[in-house]
mmCIF file of C-alpha atoms in Angstrom:
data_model
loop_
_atom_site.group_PDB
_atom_site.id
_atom_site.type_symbol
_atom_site.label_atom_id
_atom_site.label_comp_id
_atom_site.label_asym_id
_atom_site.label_seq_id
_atom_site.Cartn_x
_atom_site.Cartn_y
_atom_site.Cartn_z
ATOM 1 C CA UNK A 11 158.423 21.858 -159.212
ATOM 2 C CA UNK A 12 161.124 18.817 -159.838
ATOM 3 C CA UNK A 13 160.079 15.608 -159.997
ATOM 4 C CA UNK A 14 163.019 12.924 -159.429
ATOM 5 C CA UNK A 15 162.281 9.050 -160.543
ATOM 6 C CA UNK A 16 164.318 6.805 -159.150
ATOM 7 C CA UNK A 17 165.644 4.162 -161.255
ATOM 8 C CA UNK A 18 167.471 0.432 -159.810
ATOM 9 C CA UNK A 19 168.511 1.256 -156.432
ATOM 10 C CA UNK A 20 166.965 4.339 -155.571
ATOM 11 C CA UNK A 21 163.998 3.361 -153.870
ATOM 12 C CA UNK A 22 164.115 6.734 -151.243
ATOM 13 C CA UNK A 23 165.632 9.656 -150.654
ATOM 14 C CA UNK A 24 167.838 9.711 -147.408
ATOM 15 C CA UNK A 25 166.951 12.589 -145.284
ATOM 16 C CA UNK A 26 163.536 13.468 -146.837
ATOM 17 C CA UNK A 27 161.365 15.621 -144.920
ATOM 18 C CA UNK A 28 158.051 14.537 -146.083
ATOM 19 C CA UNK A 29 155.163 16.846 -146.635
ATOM 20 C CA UNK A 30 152.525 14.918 -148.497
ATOM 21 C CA UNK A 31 152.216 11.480 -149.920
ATOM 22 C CA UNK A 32 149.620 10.759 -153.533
ATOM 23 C CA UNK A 33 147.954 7.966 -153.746
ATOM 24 C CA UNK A 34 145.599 6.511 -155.745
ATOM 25 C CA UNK A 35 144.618 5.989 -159.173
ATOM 26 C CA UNK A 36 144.816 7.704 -162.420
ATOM 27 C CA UNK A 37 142.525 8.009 -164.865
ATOM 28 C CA UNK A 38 145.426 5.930 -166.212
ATOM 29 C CA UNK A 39 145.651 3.309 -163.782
ATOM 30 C CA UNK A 40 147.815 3.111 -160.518
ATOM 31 C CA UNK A 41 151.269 4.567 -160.586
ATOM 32 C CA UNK A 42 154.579 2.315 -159.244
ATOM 33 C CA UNK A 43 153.836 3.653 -156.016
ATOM 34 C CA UNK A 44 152.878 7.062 -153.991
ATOM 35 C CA UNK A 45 154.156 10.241 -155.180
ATOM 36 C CA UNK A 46 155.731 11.663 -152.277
ATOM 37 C CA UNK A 47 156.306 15.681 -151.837
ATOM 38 C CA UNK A 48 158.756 17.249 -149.486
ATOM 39 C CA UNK A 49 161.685 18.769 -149.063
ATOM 40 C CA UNK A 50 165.226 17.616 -149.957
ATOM 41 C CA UNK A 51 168.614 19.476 -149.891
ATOM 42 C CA UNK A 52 166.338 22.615 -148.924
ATOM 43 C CA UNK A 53 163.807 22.528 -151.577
ATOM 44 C CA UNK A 54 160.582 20.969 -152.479
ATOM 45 C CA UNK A 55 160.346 18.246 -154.532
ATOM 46 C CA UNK A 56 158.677 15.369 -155.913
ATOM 47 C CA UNK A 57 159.700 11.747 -155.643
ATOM 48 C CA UNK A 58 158.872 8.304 -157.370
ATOM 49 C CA UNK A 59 160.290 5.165 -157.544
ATOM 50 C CA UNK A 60 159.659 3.540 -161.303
ATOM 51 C CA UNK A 61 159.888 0.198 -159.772
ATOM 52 C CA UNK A 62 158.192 0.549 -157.110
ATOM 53 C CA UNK A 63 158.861 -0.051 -152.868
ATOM 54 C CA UNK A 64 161.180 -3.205 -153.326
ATOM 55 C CA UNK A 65 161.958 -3.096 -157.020
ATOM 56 C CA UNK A 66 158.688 -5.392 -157.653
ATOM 57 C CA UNK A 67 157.897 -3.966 -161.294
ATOM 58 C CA UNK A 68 160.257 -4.908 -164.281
ATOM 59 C CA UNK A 69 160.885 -2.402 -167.496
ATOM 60 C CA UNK A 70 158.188 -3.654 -169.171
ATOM 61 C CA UNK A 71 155.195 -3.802 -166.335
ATOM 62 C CA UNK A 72 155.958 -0.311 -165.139
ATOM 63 C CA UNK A 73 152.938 2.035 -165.708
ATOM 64 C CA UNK A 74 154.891 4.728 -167.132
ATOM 65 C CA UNK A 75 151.331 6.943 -168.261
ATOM 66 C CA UNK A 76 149.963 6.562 -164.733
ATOM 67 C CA UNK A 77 153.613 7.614 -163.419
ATOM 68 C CA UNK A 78 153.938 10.701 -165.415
ATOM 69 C CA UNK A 79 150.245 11.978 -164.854
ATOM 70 C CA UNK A 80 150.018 11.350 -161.355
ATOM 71 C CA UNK A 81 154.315 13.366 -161.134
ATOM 72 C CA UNK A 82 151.917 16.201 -163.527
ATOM 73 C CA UNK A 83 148.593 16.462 -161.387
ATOM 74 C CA UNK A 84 151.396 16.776 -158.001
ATOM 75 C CA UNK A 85 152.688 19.785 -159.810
ATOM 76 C CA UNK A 86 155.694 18.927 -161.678
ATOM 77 C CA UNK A 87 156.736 20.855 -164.061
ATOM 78 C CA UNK A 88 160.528 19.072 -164.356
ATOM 79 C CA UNK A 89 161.253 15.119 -164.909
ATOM 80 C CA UNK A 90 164.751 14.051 -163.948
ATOM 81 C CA UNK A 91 164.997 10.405 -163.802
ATOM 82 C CA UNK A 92 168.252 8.419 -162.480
ATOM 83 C CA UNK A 93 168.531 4.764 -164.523
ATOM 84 C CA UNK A 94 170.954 2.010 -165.053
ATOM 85 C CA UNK A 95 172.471 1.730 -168.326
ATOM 86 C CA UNK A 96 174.894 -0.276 -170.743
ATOM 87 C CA UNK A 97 177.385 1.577 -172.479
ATOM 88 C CA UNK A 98 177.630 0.903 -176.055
ATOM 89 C CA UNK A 99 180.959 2.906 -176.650
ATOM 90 C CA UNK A 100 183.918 2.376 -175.433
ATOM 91 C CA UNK A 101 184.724 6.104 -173.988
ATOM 92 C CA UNK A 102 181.757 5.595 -171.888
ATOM 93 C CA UNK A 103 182.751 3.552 -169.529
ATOM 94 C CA UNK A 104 181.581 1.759 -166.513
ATOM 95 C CA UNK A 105 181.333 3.702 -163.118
ATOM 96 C CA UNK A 106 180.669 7.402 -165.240
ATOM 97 C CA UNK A 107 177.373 9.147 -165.986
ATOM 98 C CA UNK A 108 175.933 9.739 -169.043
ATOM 99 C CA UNK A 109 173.234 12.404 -169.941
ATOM 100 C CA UNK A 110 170.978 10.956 -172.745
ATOM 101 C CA UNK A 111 170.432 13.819 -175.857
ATOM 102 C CA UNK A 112 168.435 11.566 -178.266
ATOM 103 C CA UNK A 113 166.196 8.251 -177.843
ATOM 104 C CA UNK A 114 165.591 4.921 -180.372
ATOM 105 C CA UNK A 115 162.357 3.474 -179.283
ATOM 106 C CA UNK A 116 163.241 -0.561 -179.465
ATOM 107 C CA UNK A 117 160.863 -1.923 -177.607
ATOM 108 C CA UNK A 118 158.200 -4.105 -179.106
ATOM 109 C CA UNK A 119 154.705 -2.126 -178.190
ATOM 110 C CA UNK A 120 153.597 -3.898 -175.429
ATOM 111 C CA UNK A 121 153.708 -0.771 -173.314
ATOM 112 C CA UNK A 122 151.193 1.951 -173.585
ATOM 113 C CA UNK A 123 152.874 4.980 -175.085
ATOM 114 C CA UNK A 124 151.046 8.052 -175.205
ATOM 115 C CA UNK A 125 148.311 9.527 -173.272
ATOM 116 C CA UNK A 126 146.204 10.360 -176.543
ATOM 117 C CA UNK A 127 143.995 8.143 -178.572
ATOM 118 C CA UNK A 128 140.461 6.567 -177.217
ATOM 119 C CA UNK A 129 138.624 10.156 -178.846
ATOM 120 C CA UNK A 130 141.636 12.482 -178.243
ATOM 121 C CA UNK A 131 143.936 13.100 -181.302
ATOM 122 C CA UNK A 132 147.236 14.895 -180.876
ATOM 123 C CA UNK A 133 150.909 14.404 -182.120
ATOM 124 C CA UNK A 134 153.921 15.942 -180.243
ATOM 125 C CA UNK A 135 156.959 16.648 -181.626
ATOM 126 C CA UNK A 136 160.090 14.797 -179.804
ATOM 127 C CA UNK A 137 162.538 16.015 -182.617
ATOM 128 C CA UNK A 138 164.444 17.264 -179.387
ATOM 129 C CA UNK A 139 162.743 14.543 -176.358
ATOM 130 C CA UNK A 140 165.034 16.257 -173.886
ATOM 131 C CA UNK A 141 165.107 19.453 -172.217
ATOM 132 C CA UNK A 142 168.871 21.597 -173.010
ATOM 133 C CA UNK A 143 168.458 23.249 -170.423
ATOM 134 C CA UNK A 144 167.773 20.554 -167.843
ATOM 135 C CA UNK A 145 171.219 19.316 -169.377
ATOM 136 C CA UNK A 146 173.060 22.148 -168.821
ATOM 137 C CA UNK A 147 172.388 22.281 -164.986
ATOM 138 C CA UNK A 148 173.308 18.932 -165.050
ATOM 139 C CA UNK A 149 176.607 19.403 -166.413
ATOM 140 C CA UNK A 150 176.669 22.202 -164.395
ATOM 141 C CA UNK A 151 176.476 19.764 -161.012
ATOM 142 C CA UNK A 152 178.629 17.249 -162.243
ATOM 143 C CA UNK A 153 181.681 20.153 -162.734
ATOM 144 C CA UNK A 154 180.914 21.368 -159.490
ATOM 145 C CA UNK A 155 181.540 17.975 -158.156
ATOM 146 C CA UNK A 156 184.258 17.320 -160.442
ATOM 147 C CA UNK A 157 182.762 14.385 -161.853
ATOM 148 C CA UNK A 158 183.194 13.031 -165.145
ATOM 149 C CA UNK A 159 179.826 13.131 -167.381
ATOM 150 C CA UNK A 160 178.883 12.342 -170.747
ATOM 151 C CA UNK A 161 175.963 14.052 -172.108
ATOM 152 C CA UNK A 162 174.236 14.613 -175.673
ATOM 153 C CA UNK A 163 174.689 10.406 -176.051
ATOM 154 C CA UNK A 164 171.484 8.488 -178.023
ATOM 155 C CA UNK A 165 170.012 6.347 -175.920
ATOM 156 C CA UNK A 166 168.714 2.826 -177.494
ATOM 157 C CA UNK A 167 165.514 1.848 -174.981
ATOM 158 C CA UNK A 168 164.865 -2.564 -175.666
ATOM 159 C CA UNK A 169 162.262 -4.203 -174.149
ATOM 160 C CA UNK A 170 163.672 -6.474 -171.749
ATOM 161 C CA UNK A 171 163.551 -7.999 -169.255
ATOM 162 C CA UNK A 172 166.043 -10.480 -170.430
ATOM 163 C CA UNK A 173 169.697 -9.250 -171.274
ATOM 164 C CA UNK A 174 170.271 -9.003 -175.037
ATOM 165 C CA UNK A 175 172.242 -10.730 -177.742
ATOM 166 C CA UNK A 176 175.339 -9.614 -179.124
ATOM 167 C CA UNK A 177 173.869 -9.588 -182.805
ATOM 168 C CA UNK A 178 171.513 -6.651 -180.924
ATOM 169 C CA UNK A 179 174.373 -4.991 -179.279
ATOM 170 C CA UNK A 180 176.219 -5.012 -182.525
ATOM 171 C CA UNK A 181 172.628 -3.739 -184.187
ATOM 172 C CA UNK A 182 171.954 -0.770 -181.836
ATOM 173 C CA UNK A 183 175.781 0.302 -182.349
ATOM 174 C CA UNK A 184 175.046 0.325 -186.483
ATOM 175 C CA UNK A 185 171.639 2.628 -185.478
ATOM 176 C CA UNK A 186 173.676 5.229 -183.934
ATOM 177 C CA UNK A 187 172.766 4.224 -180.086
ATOM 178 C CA UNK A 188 175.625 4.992 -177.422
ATOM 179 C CA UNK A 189 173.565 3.739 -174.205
ATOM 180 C CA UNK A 190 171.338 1.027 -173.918
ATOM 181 C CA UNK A 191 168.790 0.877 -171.641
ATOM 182 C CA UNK A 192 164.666 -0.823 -170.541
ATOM 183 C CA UNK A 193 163.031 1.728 -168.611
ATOM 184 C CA UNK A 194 163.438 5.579 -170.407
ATOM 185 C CA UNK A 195 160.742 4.836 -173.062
ATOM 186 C CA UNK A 196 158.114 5.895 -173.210
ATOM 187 C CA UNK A 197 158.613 7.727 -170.208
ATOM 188 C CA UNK A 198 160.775 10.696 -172.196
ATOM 189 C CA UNK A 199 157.799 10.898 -174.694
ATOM 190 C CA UNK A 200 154.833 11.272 -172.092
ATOM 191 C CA UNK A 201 157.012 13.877 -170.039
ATOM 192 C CA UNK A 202 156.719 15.583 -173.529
ATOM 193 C CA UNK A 203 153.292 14.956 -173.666
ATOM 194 C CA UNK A 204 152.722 16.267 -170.319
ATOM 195 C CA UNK A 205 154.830 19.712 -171.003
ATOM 196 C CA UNK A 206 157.576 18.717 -168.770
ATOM 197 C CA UNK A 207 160.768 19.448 -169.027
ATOM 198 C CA UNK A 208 163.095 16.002 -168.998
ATOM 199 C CA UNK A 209 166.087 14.740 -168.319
ATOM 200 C CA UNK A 210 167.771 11.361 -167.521
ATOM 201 C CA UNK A 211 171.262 10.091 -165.201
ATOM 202 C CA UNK A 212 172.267 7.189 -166.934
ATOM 203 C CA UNK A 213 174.745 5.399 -164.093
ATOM 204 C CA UNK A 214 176.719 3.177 -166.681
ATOM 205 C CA UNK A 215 177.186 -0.553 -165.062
ATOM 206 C CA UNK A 216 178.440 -2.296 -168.432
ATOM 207 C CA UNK A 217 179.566 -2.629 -172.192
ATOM 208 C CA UNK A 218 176.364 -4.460 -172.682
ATOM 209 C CA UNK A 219 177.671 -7.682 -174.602
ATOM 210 C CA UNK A 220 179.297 -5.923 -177.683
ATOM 211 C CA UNK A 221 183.185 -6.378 -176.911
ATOM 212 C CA UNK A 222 184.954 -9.234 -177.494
ATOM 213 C CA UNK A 223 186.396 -10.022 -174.097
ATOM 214 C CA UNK A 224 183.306 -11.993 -172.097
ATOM 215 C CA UNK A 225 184.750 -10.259 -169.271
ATOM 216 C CA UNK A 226 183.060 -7.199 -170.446
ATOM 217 C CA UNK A 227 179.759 -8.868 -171.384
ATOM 218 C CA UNK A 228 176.819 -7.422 -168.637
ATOM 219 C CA UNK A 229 175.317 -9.885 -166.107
ATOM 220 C CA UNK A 230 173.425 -8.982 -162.901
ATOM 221 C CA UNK A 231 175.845 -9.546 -160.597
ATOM 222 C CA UNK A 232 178.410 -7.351 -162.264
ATOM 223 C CA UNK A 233 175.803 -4.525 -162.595
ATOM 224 C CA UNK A 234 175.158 -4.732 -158.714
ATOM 225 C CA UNK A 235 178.386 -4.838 -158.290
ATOM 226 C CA UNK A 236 179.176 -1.742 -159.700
ATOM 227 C CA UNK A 237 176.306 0.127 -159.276
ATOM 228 C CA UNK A 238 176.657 0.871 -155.660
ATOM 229 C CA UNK A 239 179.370 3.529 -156.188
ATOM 230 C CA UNK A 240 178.031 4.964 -158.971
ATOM 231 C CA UNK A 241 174.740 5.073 -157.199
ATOM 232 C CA UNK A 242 176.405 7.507 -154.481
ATOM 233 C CA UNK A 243 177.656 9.851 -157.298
ATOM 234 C CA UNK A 244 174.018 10.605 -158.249
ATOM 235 C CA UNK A 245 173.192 11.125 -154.624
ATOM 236 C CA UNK A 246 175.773 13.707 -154.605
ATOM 237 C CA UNK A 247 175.313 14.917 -157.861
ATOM 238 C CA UNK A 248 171.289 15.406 -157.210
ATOM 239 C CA UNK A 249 172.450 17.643 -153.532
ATOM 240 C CA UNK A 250 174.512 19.856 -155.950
ATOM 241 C CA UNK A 251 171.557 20.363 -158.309
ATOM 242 C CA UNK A 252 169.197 21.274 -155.498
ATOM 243 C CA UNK A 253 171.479 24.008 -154.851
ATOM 244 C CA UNK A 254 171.570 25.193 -158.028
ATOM 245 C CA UNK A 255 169.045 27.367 -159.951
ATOM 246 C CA UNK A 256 166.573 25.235 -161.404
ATOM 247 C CA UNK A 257 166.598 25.570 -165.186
ATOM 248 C CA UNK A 258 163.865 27.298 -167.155
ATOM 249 C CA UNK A 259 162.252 24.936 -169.585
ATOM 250 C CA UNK A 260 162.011 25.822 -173.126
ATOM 251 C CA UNK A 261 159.052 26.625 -174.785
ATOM 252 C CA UNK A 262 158.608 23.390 -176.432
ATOM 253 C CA UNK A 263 158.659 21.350 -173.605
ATOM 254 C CA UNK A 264 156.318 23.559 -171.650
ATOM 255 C CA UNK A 265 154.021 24.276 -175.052
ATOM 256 C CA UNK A 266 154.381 20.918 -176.619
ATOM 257 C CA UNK A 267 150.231 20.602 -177.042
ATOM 258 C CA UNK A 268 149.751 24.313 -178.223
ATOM 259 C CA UNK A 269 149.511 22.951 -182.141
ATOM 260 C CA UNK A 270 149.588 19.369 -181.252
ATOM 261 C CA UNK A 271 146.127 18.659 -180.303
ATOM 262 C CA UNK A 272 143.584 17.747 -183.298
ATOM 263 C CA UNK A 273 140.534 17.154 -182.003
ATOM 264 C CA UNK A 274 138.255 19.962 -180.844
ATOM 265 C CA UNK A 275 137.144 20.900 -177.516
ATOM 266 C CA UNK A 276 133.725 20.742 -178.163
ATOM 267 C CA UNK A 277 134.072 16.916 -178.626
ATOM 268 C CA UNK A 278 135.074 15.685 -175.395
ATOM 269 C CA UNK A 279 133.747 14.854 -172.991
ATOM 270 C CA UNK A 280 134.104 15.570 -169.351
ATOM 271 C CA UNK A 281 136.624 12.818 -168.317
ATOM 272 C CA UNK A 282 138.633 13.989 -171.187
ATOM 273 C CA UNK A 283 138.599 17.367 -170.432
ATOM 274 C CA UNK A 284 139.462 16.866 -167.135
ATOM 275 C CA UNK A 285 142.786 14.413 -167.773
ATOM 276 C CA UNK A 286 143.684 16.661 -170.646
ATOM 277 C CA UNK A 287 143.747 20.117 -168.792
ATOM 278 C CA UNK A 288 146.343 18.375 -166.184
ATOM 279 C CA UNK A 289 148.873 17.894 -168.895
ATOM 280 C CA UNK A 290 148.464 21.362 -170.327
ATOM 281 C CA UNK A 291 148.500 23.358 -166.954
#
């Protein structure tokens, strides 16, 4: 089943026929809010809002682990996320979309990144975080629509919440990022974990602060601003997909813990068992 997590202004889903709604804990803590499951552009899906009802939880205090699990034990088996993000090229410009390919981690490790550890070993691979396929039937959408969309870009995830410097604008650009974003790490990497398929929508609202012109430079208001529009792409772009085929994940999305897990059955215990045999269903 999909699973759509809505970034900065997309709180709901207009038109949502709901079915069921989550709630609770996870034996990772509380999610942003409910998961709700129902039926959208005549299909069943799943729906989340990373910031929560209201936008009350910034990059940095979301709960990605309990977000992820609690998408997993609802029955996804896809992750497409919508976010805001800063362009750091100048092709990729304000007002398109922009499929992230590749991810630098940035942040600082405050957040909790990975499900494992506590008496359960494993390392996934993320040589490829993001599901081709999932790509591909976004591309797919966006030519129905006729909308311009960048895709295969490295996305450079900082900690925020604060805006950055141009010295780390000018940085990221050197390491090879294209988009700059707060909120897509480490939720690529548990999706992985979790043996989802992912994807993101990057909605591009700036140059981040990396040209010279200070017109350029992001700010709030000018992200707002612009988002609105590009905001109503997605929404069109995300009726197309639902109309499409949905993609068939590749086997190292949906296998990712088959040779990644280390420590033996026989050493868990039952609350382990029990959280781990949600992420490999």
């Amino acid at each position: 089943m999909l699973a759509v997590v809505g970034g900065t202004g997309l709180y709901g889903l207009e038109d949502f026929e709901l079915i069921t709604r989550h709630e609770g804990d996870t034996p990772f803590g509380r999610p942003s809010g409910p998961v709700l499951h129902g039926r959208f552009g005549g299909r069943e899906l799943l729906f989340l809002a990373r910031h929560g009802d209201g936008h009350r939880l910034l990059p940095h205090e979301v709960n990605y682990r309990a977000n992820v699990f609690a998408l997993k034990a609802a029955g996804a088996t896809h992750l497409l996320g919508f976010s805001a993000v800063g362009s750091l090229v100048e092709p990729v410009a304000p007002g398109q979309l922009a499929v992230p390919g590749q991810y630098i981690d940035w942040t600082r490790g405050g957040r909790e990144r990975s499900f494992f550890g506590g008496g359960v070993a494993a390392h996934v691979s993320t040589a490829r975080p993001v599901s081709a396929a999932m790509v591909d039937w976004i591309a797919a959408g966006a030519a129905r629509l006729g909308l311009p969309l960048h895709r295969d870009l490295t996305y450079a995830c900082v900690e925020g919440p604060r805006l950055g410097t141009r010295a780390e604008s000018f940085m990221l650009r050197q390491l090879g990022g294209q988009l700059v974003g707060m909120s897509n790490v480490p939720e690529v990497f548990l999706a992985r974990e979790a043996q989802m398929g992912y994807a993101t929508v990057g909605l591009v609202t700036d140059y981040d602060c990396w040209m010279d012109d200070p017109a350029h430079h992001v700010s709030v208001a000018e992200v707002f601003a612009r988002y609105g529009a590009t905001l109503a792409q997605a929404r069109q772009l995300l009726h197309t997909l639902l109309s499409l085929p949905q993609p068939e994940i590749e086997p190292e999305s949906r296998q990712a813990l088959a040779s990644a897990l280390i420590t033996p059955p026989d050493r868990l215990d039952a609350a382990q068992r029990a959280w781990l045999a949600v992420l490999q269903a």
